[in-house]
Coordinates of C-alpha atoms and ligand atoms in Angstrom, one line a residue:
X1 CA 64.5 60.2 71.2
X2 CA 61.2 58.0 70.4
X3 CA 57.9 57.9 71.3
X4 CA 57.4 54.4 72.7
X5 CA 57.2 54.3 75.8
X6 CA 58.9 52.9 78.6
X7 CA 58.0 51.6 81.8
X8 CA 61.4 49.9 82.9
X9 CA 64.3 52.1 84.4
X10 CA 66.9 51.4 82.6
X11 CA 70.7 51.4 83.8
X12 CA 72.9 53.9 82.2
X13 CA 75.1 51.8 79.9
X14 CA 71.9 50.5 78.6
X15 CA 70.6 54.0 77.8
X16 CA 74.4 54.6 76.3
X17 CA 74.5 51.5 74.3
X18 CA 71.1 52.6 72.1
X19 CA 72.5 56.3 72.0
X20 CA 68.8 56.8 73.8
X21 CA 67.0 54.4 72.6
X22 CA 67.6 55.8 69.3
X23 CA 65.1 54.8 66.3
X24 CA 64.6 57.5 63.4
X25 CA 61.3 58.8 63.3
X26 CA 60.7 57.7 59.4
X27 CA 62.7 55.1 58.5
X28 CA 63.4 53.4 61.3
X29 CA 67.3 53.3 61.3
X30 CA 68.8 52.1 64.8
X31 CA 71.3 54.4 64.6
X32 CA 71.6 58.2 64.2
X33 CA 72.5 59.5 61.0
X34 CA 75.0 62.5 60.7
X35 CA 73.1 66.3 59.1
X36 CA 75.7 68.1 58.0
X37 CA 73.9 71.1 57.2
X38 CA 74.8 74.7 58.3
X39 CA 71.3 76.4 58.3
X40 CA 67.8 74.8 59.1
X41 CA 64.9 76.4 57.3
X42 CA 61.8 77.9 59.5
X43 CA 58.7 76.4 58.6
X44 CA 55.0 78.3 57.5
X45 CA 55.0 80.6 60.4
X46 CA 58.5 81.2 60.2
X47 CA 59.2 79.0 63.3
X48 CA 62.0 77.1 63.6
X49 CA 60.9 73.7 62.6
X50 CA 63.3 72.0 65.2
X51 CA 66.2 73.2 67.9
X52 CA 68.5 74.0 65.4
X53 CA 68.9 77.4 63.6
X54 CA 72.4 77.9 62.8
X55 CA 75.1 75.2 62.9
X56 CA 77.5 77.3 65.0
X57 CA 75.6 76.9 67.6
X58 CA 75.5 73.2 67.0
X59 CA 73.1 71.1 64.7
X60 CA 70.8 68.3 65.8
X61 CA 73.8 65.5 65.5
X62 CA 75.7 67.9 68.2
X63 CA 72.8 68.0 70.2
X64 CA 72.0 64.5 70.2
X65 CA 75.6 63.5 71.9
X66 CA 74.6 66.2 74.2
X67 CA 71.6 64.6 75.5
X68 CA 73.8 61.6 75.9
X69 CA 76.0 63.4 77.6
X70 CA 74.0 65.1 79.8
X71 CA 72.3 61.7 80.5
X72 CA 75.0 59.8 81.5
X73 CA 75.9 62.5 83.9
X74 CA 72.9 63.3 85.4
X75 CA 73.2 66.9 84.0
X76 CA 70.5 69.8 83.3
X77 CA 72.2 70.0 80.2
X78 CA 75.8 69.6 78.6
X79 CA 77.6 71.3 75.7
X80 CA 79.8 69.6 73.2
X81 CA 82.8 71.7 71.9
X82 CA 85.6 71.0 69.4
X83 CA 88.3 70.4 71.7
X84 CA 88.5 69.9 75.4
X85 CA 90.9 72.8 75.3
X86 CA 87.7 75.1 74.4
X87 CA 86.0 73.4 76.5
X88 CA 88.0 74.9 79.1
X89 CA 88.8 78.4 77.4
X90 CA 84.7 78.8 77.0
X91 CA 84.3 78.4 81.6
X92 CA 87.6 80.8 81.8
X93 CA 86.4 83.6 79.5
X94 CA 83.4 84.1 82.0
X95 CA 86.1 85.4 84.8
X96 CA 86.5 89.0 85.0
X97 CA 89.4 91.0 86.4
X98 CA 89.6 90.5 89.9
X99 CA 87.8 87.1 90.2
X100 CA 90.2 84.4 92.2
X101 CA 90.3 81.1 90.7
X102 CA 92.2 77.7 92.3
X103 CA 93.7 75.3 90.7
X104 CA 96.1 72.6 91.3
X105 CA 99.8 72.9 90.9
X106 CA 99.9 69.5 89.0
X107 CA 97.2 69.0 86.5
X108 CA 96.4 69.5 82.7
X109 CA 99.4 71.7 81.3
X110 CA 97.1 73.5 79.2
X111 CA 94.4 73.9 81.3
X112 CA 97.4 75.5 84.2
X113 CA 99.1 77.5 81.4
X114 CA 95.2 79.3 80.1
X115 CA 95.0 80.1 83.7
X116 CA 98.7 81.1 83.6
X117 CA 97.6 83.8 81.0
X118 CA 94.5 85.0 82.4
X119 CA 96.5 85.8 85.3
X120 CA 98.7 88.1 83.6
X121 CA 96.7 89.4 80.6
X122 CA 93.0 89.7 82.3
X123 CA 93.7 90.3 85.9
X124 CA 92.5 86.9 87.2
X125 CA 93.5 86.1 89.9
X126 CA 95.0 82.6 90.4
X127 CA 95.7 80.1 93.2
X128 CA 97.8 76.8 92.4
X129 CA 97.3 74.4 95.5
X130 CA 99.1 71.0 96.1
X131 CA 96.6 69.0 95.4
X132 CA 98.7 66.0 97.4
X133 CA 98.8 68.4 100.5
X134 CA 95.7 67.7 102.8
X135 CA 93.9 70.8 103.7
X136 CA 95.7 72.4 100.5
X137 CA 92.3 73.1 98.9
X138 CA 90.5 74.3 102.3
X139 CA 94.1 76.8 102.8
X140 CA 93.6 78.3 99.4
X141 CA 89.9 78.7 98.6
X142 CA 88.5 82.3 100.5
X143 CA 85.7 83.8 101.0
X144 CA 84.4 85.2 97.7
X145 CA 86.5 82.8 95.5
X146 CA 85.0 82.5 92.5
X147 CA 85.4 79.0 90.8
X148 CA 87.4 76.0 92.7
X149 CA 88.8 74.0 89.5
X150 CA 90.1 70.1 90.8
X151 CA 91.3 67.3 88.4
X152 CA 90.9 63.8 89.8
X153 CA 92.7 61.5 89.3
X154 CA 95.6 63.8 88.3
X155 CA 97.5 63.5 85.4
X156 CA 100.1 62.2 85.2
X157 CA 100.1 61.0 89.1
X158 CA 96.9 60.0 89.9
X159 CA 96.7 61.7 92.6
X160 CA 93.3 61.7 94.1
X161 CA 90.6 63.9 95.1
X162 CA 87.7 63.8 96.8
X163 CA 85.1 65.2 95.1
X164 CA 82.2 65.5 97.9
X165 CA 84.6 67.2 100.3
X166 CA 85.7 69.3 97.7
X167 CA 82.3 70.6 97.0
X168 CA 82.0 71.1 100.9
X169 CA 84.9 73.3 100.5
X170 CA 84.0 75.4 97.4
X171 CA 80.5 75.9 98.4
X172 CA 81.3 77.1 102.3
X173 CA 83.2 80.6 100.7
X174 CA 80.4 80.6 97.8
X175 CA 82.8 79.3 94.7
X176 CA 81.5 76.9 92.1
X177 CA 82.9 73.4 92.0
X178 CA 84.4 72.6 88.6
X179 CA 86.0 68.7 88.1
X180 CA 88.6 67.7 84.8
X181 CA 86.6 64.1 85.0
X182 CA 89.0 63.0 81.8
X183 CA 90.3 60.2 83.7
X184 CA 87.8 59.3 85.2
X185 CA 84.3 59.1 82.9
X186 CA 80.7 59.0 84.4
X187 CA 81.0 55.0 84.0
X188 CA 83.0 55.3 86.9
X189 CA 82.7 58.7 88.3
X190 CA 79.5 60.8 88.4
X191 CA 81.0 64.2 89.7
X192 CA 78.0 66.5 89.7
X193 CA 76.0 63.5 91.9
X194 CA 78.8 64.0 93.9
X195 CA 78.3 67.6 94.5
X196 CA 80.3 69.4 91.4
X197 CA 78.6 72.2 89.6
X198 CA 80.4 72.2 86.9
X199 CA 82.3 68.5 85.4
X200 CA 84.3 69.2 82.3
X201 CA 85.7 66.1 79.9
X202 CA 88.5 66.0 77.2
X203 CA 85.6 64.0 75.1
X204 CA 89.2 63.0 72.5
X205 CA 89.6 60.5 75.4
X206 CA 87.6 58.1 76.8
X207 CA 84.3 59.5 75.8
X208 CA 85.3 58.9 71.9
X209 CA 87.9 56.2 72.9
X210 CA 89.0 55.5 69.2
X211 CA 91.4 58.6 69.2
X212 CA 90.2 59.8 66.0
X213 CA 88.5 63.2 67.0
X214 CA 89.1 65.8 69.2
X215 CA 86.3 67.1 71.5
X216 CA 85.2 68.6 75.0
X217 CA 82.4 68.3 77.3
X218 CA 81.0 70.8 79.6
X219 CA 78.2 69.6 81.8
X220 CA 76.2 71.3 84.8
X221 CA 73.1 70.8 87.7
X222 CA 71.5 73.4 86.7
X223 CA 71.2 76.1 84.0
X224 CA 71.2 79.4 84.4
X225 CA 72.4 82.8 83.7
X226 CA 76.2 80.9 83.9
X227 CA 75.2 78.8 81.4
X228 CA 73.7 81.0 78.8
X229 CA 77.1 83.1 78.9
X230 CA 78.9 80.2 78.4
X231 CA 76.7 79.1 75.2
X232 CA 77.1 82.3 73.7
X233 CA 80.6 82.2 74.2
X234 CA 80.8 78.7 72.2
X235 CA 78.6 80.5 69.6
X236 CA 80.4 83.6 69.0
X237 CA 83.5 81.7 69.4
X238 CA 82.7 78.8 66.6
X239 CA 83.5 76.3 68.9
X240 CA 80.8 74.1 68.8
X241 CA 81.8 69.8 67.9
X242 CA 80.7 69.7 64.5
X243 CA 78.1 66.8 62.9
X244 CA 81.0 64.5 61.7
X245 CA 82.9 64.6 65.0
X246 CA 79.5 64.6 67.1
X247 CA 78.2 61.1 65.1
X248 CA 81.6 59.6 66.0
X249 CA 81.4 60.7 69.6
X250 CA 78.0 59.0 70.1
X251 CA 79.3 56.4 68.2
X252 CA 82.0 55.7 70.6
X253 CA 79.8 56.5 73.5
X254 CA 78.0 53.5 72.7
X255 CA 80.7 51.2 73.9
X256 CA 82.3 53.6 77.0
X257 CA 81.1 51.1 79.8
X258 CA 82.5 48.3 77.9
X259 CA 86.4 49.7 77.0
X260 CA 86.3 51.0 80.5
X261 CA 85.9 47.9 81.6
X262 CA 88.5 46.0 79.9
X263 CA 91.1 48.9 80.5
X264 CA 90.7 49.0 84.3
X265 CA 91.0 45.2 84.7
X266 CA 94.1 45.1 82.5
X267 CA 95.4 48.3 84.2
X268 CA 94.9 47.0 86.9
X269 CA 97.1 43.5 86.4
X270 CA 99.8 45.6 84.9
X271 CA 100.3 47.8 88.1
X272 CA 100.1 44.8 90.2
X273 CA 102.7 42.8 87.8
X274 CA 105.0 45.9 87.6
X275 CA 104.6 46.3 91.5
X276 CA 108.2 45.9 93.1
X277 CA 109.7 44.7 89.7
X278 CA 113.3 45.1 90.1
X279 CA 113.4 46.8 86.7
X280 CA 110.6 49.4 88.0
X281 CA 111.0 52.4 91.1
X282 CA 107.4 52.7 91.4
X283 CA 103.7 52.1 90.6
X284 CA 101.5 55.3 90.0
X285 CA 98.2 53.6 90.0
X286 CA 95.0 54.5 92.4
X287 CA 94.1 51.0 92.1
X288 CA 96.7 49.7 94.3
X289 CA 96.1 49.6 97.8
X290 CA 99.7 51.1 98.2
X291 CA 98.6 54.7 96.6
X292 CA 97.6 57.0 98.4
X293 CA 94.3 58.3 97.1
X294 CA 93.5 54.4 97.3
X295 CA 90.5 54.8 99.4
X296 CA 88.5 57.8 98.0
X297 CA 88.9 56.1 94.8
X298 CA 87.2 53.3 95.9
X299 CA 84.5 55.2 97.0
X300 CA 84.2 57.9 94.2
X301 CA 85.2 55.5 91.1
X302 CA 82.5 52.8 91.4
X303 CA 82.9 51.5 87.5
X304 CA 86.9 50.9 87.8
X305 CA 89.9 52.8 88.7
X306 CA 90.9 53.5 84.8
X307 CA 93.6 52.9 82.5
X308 CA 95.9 55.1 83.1
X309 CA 98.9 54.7 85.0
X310 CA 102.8 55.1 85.4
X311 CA 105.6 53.7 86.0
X312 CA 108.7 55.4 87.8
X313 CA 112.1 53.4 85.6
X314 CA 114.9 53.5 87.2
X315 CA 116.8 56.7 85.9
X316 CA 115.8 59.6 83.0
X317 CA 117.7 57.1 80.6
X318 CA 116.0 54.2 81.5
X319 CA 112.4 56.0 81.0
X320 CA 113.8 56.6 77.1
X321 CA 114.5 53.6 76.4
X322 CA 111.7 51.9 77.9
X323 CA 109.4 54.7 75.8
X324 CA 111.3 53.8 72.8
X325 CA 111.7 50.0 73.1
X326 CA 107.8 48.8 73.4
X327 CA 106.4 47.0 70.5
X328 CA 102.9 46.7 71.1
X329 CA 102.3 50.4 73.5
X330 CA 102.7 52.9 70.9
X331 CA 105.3 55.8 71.5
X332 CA 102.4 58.5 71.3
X333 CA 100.9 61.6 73.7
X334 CA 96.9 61.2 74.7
X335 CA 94.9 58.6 76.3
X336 CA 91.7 56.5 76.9
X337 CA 91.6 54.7 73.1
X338 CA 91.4 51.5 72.5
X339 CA 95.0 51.3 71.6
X340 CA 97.9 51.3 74.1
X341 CA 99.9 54.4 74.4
X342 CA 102.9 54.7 76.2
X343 CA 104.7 58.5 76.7
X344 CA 107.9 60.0 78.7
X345 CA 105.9 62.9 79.9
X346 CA 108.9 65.4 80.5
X347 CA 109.6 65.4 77.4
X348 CA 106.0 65.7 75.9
X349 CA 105.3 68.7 78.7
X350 CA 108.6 70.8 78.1
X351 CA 111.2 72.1 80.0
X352 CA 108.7 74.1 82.6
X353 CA 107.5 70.2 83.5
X354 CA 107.1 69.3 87.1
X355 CA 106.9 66.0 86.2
X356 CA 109.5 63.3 87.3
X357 CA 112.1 62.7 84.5
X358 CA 111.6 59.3 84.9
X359 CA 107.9 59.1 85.0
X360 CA 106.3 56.9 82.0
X361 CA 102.9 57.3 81.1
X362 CA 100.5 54.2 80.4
X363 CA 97.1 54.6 79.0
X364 CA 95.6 50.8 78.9
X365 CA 93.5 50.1 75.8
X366 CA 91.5 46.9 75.1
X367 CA 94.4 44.6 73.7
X368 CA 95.3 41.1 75.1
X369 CA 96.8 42.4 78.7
X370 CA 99.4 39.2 78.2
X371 CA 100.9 41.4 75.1
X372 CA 101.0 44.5 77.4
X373 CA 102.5 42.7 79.9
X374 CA 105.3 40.8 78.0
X375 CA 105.7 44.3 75.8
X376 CA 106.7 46.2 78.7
X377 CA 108.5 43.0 80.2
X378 CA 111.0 43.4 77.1
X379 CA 111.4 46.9 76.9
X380 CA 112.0 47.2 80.6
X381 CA 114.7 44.1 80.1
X382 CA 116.6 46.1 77.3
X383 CA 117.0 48.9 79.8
X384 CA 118.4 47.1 82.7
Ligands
LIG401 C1 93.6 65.9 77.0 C2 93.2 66.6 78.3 C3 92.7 67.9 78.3 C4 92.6 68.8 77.0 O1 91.7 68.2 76.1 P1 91.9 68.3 74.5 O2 90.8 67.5 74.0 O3 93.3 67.8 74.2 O4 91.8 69.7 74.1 C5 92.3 68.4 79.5 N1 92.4 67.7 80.7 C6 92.9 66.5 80.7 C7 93.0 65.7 82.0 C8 93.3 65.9 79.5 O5 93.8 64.6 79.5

């Protein structure tokens, strides 16, 4: 993003922290500025006089948290879209009828549901594998599958999957791996290092972390005819983050290393405070040595195993008035802000949940973990 140069390699969070070193050409300002404008004029030969044209296809603050993106992942290149939702919609629209696609049983609902649809309006055809079950993956990817989707750690269990043997897997019948990384951000997770083709983010999470946007990520190794489909899609489509949303998202990016931090450390105290509690069945949390996805986390989440976890109450009833009781977690859906949220996930997914119906849903923000603790401590005491 400048022209002085630099001889030292720097670590990741340190490239994050200055948005890339960022310093505006001709003023000097330390941090990006957001251009709002639709269309960029051509200059005397009627070249464009930078990488923007048209703002559908995303402006220079767009493409700026792109190259942030894409360097915090390692990636050839990453899009930014307005959602993580079309995100997701933009990779499923390249299927045709007749490509087979798996997919995990338990994941996303939206995500699960798009497929759902694409199944029964577009002739895709769809495997859901038990992502718990091992050699689930290896039993439902054939030869000629077209594009192995995995989540890790799963929402809203955790469960985890290994992202290097899943790659193995994908890559032996010819299918592209594609990871939902939401949980688990390049701070802690670099999925395409780890053999992924494809790694998607819900950016409204941790990547922004003040839950005041909505945006998705798509990143890849390497571009390609793939690639170019998929950025027309997002053009023709309109789907491209917009300036405002973009400068926030860098802005937030600036600090992901540091809230991950804090969440997984207080995460992490929680689930081992909450561990065999009377008032609590079970601890959902890959941090524990007790889950079982324990060990590939510790390998493939090197920055922190996150702040997300659940607790099991006691009873349906229980989980309601534990959701409904906490005075410092807010009672809201979404995750990886700097505020606690708490959610009773049945009743946020719908009646065509396989969720538990006593499952509650942590996401771990930056407060005092002492609040968090005694909050749930009191709300768990009022339904016991
Ligand atoms: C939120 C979420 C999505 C969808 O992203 P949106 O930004 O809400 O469209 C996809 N996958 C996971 C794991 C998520 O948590």
């Amino acid at each position: 993003m400048t022209d002085r140069p630099t001889q030292l390699k720097l670590a990741p969070e340190t490239r994050a922290a200055q948005a890339l070193h960022y310093i505006h050409p001709m003023h000097g300002a330390v941090v990006p500025g957001i251009e709002p404008a639709s269309t960029f004029a051509r200059d005397a030969d009627y070249a464009p006089m930078g990488d923007a044209v048209y703002a559908r296809d995303g402006g220079p603050t767009t493409q700026h948290a792109e190259a942030v993106l894409a360097d915090m992942e390692g990636a050839a290149a990453a899009m930014a879209f307005t959602s993580g939702m079309s995100a997701v919609v933009c990779l499923l629209e390249t299927l045709e009828a007749g490509d087979h696609v798996v997919c995990p049983v338990v994941g996303y609902h939206g995500t699960i549901g798009w497929l759902h649809r694409m199944a029964e309006k577009r002739g895709v055809k769809a495997t859901f594998y038990d992502a718990t079950e091992p050699g689930a993956l290896e039993a439902a990817v054939t030869p000629g599958t077209k594009l192995a989707w995995i989540e890790t750690p799963t929402n809203p269990n955790w469960d985890v999957t290994d992202i290097a043997h899943a790659a193995e897997v994908a890559h032996a019948a010819g299918a592209l791996l594609a990871v939902d990384c939401t949980v688990a951000p390049p701070c802690t997770t670099k999925a395409l290092e780890l053999g992924a083709d494809i790694v998607f983010h819900s950016a409204t999470k941790y990547l922004n972390g003040h839950s005041d946007i909505t945006a998705g990520v798509l990143a890849v190794t390497e571009t390609g005819a793939l690639w170019d489909e998929m950025r027309m899609i997002r053009t023709l489509q309109g789907t491209a983050l917009a300036a405002f949303e973009a400068w926030l998202l860098i802005r937030g990016m600036r600090t992901l290393h540091l809230r991950f931090e804090r969440a997984s450390e207080s995460a992490l105290a929680i689930a081992r405070h909450f561990e065999g509690h009377p008032g609590v069945e079970a601890v959902l949390y890959p941090g524990l040595e007790s889950h079982p996805g324990h060990e590939i986390a510790r390998r493939q989440m090197t920055g922190g195993f996150g702040g997300m976890l659940s607790l099991l109450a006691r009873d349906e009833a229980a989980a309601r008035t534990i959701a409904t009781s906490t005075q410092v977690f807010l009672p809201a859906t979404s995750l990886g802000g700097v505020e606690s949220l708490i959610e009773h996930r049945i009743a946020v997914e719908g009646p065509h949940s396989v969720v538990a119906p006593n499952l509650l849903r942590l996401s771990v923000g930056i407060e005092a973990v002492s609040d968090l603790i005694a909050d749930l401590e009191q709300a768990i005491e009022r339904a016991s």
